[in-house]
PDB file of C-alpha atoms and ligand atoms in Angstrom:
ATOM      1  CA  UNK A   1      77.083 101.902 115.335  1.00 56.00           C
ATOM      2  CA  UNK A   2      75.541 100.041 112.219  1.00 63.00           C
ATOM      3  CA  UNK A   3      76.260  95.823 112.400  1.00 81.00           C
ATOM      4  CA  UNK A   4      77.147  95.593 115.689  1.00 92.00           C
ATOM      5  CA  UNK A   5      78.691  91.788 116.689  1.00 94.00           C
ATOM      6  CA  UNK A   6      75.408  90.324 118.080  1.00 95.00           C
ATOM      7  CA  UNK A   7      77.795  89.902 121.684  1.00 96.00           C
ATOM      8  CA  UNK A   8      78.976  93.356 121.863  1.00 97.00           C
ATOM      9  CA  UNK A   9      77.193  95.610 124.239  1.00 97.00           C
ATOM     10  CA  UNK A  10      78.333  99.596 123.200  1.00 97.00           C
ATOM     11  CA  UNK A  11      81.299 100.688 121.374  1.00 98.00           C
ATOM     12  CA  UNK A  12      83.362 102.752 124.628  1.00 98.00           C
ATOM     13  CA  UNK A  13      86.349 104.135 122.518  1.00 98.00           C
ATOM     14  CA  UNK A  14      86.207 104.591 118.893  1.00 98.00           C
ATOM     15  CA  UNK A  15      89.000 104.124 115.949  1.00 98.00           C
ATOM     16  CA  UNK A  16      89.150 108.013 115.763  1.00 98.00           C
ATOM     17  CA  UNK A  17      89.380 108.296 119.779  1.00 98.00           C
ATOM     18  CA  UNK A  18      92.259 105.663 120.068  1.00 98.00           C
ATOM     19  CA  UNK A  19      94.451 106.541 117.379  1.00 98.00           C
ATOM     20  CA  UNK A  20      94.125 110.363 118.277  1.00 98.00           C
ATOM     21  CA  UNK A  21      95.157 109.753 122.009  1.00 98.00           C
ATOM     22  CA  UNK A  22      97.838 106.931 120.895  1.00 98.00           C
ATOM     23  CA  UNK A  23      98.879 110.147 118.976  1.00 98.00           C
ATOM     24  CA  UNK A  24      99.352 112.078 122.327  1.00 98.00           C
ATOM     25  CA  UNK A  25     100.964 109.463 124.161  1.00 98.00           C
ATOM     26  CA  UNK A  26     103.489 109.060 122.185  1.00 98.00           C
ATOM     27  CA  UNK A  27     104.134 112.668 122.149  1.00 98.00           C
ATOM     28  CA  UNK A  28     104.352 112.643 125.660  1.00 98.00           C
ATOM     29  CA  UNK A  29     106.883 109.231 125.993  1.00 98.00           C
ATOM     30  CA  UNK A  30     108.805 111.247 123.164  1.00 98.00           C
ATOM     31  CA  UNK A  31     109.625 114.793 125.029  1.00 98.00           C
ATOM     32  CA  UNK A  32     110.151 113.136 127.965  1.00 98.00           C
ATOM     33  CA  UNK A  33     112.930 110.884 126.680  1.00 98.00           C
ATOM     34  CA  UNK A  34     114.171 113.816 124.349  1.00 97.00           C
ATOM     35  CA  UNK A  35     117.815 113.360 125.631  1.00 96.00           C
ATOM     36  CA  UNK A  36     117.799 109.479 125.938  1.00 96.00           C
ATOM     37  CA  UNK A  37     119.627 107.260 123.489  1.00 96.00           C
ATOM     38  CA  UNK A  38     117.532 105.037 122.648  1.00 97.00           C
ATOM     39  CA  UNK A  39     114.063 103.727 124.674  1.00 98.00           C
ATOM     40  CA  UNK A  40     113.258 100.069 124.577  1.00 98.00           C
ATOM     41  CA  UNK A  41     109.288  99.393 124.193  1.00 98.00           C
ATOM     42  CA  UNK A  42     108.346  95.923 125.773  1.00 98.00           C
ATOM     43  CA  UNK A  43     104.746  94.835 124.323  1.00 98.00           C
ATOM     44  CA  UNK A  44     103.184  92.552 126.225  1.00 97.00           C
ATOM     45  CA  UNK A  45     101.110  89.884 124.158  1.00 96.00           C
ATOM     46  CA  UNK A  46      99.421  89.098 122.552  1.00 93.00           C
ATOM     47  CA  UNK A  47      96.692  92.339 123.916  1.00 94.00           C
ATOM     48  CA  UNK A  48      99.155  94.801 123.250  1.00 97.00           C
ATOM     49  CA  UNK A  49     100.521  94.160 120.167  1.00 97.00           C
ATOM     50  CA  UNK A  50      98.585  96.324 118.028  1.00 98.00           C
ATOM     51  CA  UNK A  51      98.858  98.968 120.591  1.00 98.00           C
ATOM     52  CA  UNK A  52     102.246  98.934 120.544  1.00 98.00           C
ATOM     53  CA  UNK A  53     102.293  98.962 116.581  1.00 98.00           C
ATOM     54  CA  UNK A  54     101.036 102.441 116.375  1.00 98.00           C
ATOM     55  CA  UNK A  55     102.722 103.652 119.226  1.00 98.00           C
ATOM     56  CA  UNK A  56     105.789 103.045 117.917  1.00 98.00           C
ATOM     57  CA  UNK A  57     105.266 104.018 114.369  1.00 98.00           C
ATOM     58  CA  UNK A  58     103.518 107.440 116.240  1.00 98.00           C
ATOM     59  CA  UNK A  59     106.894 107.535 118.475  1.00 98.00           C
ATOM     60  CA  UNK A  60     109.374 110.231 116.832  1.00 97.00           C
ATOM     61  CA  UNK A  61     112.574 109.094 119.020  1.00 98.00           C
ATOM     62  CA  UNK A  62     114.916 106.614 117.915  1.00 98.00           C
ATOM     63  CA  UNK A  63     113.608 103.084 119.884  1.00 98.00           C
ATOM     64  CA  UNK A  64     113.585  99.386 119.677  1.00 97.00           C
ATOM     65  CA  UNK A  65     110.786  97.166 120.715  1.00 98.00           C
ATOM     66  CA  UNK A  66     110.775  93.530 121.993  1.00 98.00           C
ATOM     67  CA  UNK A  67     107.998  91.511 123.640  1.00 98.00           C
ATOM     68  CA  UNK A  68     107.080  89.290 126.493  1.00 97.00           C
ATOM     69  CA  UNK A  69     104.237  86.642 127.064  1.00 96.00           C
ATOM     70  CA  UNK A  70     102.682  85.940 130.236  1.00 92.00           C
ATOM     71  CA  UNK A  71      99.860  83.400 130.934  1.00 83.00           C
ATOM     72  CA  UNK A  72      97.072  83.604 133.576  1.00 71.00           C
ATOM     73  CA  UNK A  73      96.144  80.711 135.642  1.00 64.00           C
ATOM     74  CA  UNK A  74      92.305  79.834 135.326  1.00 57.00           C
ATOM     75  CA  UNK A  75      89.838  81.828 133.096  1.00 54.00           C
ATOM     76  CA  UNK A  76      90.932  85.324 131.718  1.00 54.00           C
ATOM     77  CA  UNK A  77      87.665  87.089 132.767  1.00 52.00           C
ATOM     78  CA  UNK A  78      87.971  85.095 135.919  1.00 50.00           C
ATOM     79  CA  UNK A  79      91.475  84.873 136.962  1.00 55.00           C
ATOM     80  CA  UNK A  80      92.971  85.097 140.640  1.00 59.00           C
ATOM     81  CA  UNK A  81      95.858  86.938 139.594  1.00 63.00           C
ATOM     82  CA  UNK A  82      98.921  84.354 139.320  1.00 77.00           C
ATOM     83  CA  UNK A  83     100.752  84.771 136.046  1.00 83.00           C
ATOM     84  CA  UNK A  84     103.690  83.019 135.023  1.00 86.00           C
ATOM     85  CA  UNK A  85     106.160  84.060 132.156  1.00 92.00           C
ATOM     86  CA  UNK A  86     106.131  82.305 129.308  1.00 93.00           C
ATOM     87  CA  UNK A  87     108.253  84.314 127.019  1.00 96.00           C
ATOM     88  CA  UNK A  88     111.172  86.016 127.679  1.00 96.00           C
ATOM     89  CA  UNK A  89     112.969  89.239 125.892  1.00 96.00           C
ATOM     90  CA  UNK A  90     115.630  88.314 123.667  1.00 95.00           C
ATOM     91  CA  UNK A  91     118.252  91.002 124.864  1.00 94.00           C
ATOM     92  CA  UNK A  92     119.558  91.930 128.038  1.00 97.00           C
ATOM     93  CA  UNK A  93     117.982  95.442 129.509  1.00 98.00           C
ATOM     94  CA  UNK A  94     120.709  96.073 131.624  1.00 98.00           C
ATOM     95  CA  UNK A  95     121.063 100.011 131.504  1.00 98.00           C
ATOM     96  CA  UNK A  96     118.989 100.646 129.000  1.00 98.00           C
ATOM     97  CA  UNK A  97     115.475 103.020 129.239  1.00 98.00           C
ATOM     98  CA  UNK A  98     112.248 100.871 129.500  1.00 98.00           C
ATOM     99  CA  UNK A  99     108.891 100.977 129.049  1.00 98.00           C
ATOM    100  CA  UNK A 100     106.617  98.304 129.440  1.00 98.00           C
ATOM    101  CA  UNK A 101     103.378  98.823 127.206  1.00 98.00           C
ATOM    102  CA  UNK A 102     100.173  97.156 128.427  1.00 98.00           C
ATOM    103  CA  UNK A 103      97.052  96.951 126.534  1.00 97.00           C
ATOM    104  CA  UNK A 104      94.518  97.117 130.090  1.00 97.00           C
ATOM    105  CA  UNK A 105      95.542  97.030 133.473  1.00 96.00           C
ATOM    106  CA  UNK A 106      92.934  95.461 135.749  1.00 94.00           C
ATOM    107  CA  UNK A 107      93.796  94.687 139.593  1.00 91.00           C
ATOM    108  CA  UNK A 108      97.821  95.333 138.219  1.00 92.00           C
ATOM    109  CA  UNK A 109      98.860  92.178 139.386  1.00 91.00           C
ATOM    110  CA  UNK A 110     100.371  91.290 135.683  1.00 93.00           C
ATOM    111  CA  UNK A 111     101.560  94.782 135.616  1.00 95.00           C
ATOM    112  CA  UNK A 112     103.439  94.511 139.190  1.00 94.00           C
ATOM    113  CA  UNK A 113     104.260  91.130 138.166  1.00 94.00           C
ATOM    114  CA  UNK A 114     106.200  92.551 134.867  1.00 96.00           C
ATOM    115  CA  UNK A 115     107.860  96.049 136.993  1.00 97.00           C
ATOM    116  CA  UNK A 116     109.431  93.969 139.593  1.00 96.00           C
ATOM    117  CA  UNK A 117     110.937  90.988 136.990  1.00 96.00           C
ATOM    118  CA  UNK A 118     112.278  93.450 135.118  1.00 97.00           C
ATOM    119  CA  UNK A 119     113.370  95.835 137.779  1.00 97.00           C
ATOM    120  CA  UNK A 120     115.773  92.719 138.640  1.00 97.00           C
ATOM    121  CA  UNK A 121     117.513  93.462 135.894  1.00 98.00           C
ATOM    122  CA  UNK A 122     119.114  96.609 136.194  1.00 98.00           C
ATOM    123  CA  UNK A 123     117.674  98.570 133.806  1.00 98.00           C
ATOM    124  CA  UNK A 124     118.839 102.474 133.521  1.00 98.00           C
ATOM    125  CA  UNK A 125     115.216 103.722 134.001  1.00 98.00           C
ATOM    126  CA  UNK A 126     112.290 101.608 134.424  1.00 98.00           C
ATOM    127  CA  UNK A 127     107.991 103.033 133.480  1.00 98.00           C
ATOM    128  CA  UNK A 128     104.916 101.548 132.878  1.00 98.00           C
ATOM    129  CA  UNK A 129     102.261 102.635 129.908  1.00 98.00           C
ATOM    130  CA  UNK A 130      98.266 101.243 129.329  1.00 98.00           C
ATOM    131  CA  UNK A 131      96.123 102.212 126.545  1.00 98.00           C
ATOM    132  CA  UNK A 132      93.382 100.866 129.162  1.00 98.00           C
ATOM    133  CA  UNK A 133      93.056 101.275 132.865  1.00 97.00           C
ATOM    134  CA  UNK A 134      89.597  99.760 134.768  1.00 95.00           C
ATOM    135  CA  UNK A 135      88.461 101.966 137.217  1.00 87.00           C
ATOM    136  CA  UNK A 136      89.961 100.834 140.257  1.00 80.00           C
ATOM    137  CA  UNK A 137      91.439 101.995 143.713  1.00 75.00           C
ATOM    138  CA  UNK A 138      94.677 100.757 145.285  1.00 76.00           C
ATOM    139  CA  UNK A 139      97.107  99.613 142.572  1.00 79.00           C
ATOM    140  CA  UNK A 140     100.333  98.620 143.776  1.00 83.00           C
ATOM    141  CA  UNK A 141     102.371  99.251 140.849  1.00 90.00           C
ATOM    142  CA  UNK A 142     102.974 102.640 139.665  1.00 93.00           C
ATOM    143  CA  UNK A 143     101.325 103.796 135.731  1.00 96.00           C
ATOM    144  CA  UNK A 144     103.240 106.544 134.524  1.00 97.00           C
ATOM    145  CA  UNK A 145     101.262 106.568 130.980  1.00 98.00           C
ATOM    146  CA  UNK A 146      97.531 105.853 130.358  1.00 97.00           C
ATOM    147  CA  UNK A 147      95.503 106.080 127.661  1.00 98.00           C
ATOM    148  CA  UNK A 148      92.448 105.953 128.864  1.00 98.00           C
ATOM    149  CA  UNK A 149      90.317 105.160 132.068  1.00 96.00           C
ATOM    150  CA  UNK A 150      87.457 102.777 131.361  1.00 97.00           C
ATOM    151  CA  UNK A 151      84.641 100.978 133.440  1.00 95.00           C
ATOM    152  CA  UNK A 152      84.634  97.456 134.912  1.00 93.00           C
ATOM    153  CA  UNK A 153      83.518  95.850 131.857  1.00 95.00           C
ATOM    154  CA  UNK A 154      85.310  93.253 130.275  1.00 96.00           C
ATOM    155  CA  UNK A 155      86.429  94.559 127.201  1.00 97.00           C
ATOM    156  CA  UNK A 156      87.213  93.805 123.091  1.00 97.00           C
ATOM    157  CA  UNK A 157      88.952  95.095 120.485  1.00 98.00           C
ATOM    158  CA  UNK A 158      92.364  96.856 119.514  1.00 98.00           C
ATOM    159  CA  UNK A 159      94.217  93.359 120.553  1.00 97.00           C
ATOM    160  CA  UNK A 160      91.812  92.708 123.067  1.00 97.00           C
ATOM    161  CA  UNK A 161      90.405  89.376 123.051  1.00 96.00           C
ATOM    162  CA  UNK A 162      87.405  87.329 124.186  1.00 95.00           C
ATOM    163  CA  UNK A 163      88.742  83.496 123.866  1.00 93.00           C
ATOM    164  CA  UNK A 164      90.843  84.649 120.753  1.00 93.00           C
ATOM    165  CA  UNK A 165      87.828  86.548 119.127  1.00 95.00           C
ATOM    166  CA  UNK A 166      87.282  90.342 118.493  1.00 96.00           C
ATOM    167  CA  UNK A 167      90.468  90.928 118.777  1.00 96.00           C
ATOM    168  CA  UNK A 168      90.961  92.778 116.038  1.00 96.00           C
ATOM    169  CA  UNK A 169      88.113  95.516 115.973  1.00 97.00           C
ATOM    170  CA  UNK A 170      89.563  98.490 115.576  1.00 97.00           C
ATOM    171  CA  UNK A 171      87.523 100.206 118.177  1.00 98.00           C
ATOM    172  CA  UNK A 172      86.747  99.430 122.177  1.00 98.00           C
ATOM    173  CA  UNK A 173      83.728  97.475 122.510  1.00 98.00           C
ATOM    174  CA  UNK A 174      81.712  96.381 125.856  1.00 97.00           C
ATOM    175  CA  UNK A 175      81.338  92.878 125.677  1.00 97.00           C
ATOM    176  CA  UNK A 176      77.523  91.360 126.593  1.00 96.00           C
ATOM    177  CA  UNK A 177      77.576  90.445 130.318  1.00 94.00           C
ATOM    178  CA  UNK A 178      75.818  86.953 129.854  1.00 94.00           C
ATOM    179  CA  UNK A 179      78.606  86.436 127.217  1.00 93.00           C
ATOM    180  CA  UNK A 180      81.001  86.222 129.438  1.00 88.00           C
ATOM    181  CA  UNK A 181      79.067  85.178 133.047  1.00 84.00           C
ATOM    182  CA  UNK A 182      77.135  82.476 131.593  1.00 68.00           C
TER     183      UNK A 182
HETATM  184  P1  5GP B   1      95.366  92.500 135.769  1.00 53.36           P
HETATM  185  O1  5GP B   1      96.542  91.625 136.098  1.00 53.36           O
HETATM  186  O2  5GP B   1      95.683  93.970 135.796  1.00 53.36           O
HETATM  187  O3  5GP B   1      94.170  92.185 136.629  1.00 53.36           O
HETATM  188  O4  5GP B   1      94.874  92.110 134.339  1.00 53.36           O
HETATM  189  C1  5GP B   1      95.598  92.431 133.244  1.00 53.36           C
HETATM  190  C2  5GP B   1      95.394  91.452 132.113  1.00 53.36           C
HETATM  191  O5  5GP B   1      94.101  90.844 132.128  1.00 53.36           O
HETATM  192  C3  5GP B   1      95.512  92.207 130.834  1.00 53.36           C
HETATM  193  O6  5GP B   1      96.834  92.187 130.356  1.00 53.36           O
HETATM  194  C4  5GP B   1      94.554  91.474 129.935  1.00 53.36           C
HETATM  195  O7  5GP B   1      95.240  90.388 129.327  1.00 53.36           O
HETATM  196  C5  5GP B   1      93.521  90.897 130.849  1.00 53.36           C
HETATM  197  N1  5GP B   1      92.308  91.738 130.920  1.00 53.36           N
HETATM  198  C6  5GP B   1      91.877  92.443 131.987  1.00 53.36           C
HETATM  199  N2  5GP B   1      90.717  93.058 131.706  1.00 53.36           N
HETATM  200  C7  5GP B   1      90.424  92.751 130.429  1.00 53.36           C
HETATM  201  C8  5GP B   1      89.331  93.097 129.555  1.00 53.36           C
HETATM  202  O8  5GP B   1      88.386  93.824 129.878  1.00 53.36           O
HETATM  203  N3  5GP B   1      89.369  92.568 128.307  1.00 53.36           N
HETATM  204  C9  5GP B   1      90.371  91.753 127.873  1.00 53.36           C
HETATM  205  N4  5GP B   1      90.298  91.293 126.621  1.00 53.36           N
HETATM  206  N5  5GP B   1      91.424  91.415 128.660  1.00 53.36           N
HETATM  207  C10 5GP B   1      91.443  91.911 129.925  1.00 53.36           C
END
C-alpha cells in the first residue's frame, strides 16, 4: 500500500476484507437470534467501538447497544493480565440476550474477565464475539463469533490503538516491532 505510516509494518486485513466479513457476522448473530426479542450488544472500549458501529448498523434484528470500559494494569503491549472495570452498563441485563463484542482477544483474560461479571447477572443468554483473535492455544473463555484469526503481532487500526494513535485506520496494520519493544 502507497504512504504507509513510517511505524506500520504490512497492512494484515484490508477496509474491503473487514467490512465484508463484519457483513457475515452479523448475518450469522442475526439468524441465530431470529426468534429473540431483542439482543443487547455490549462494546467494549474504546477498541471496539468502531467495530461495533458497523456491526450494528450491518445487524438486521431489532437490538440495543451499551458499553463498558476496562483498564489494564501496566503497559497495553505488556500487560500481566489484571483488568479492572472502570465503566459500568447503564441498564440492568437481567434476562435479556447478550453479546459482548471485543475488538482482539489476546490471552482472554479481559474477555473471561467480562463473561464471568456479567454472567453474575442473570442474563437470559450470555456469548462472546471478536473481530480479532491472536493465534493462541488454551483460552479459558469460550468465543462463539470471530472475525478473524491473526498472528502475534501487536496490532492497529479499526479502533485499535498504539498509545491513542492509529486508531482510526480503516484497515489492520502490523505495527513495527522496535516500535513497540524499544
Ligand atoms: P487479552 O486480555 O485477551 O490478553 O487482551 C485483550 C485486550 O488487549 C484487547 O481488548 C486490547 O485492548 C488489547 N490488545 C491485545 N492485543 C492487541 C493488539 O495487537 N493491538 C491493540 N491495539 N490492542 C491489543
Amino acid at each position: 500500500m502507497e504512504n504507509l505510516h513510517p511505524d506500520l509494518e504490512r497492512v494484515l486485513l484490508t477496509e474491503e476484507e473487514i467490512q465484508k466479513r463484519v457483513g457475515t457476522l452479523a448475518e450469522e448473530i442475526a439468524s441465530d437470534y431470529a426468534d429473540a426479542r431483542r439482543v443487547v450488544l455490549i462494546g467494549i472500549l474504546k477498541g471496539a467501538f468502531i467495530f461495533l458501529a458497523d456491526l450494528s448498523r450491518e445487524l438486521s434484528i431489532p437490538h440495543m447497544v451499551d458499553f463498558m470500559s476496562l483498564s489494564s494494569y501496566g503497559d497495553r503491549a505488556t500487560t500481566n493480565g489484571a483488568v479492572r472495570l472502570i465503566l459500568d452498563l447503564r441498564k440492568p441485563i437481567k434476562g435479556e440476550h447478550v453479546i459482548i463484542v471485543e475488538d482482539i482477544v489476546d490471552t482472554g483474560n479481559t474477555m473471561k474477565y467480562l463473561y464471568n461479571t456479567l454472567k453474575g447477572r442473570k442474563p437470559a443468554s450470555l456469548k462472546t464475539c471478536t473481530l480479532f483473535k491472536k493465534d493462541r492455544e488454551h483460552l479459558e473463555v469460550p468465543l462463539d463469533y470471530v472475525g478473524f484469526e491473526i498472528p502475534d503481532v501487536w496490532v492497529v487500526g479499526y479502533g485499535l490503538d498504539y498509545a491513542d494513535r492509529l486508531r482510526t485506520l480503516p484497515y489492520i496494520a502490523e505495527l513495527k516491532k522496535e516500535v513497540y519493544q524499544e
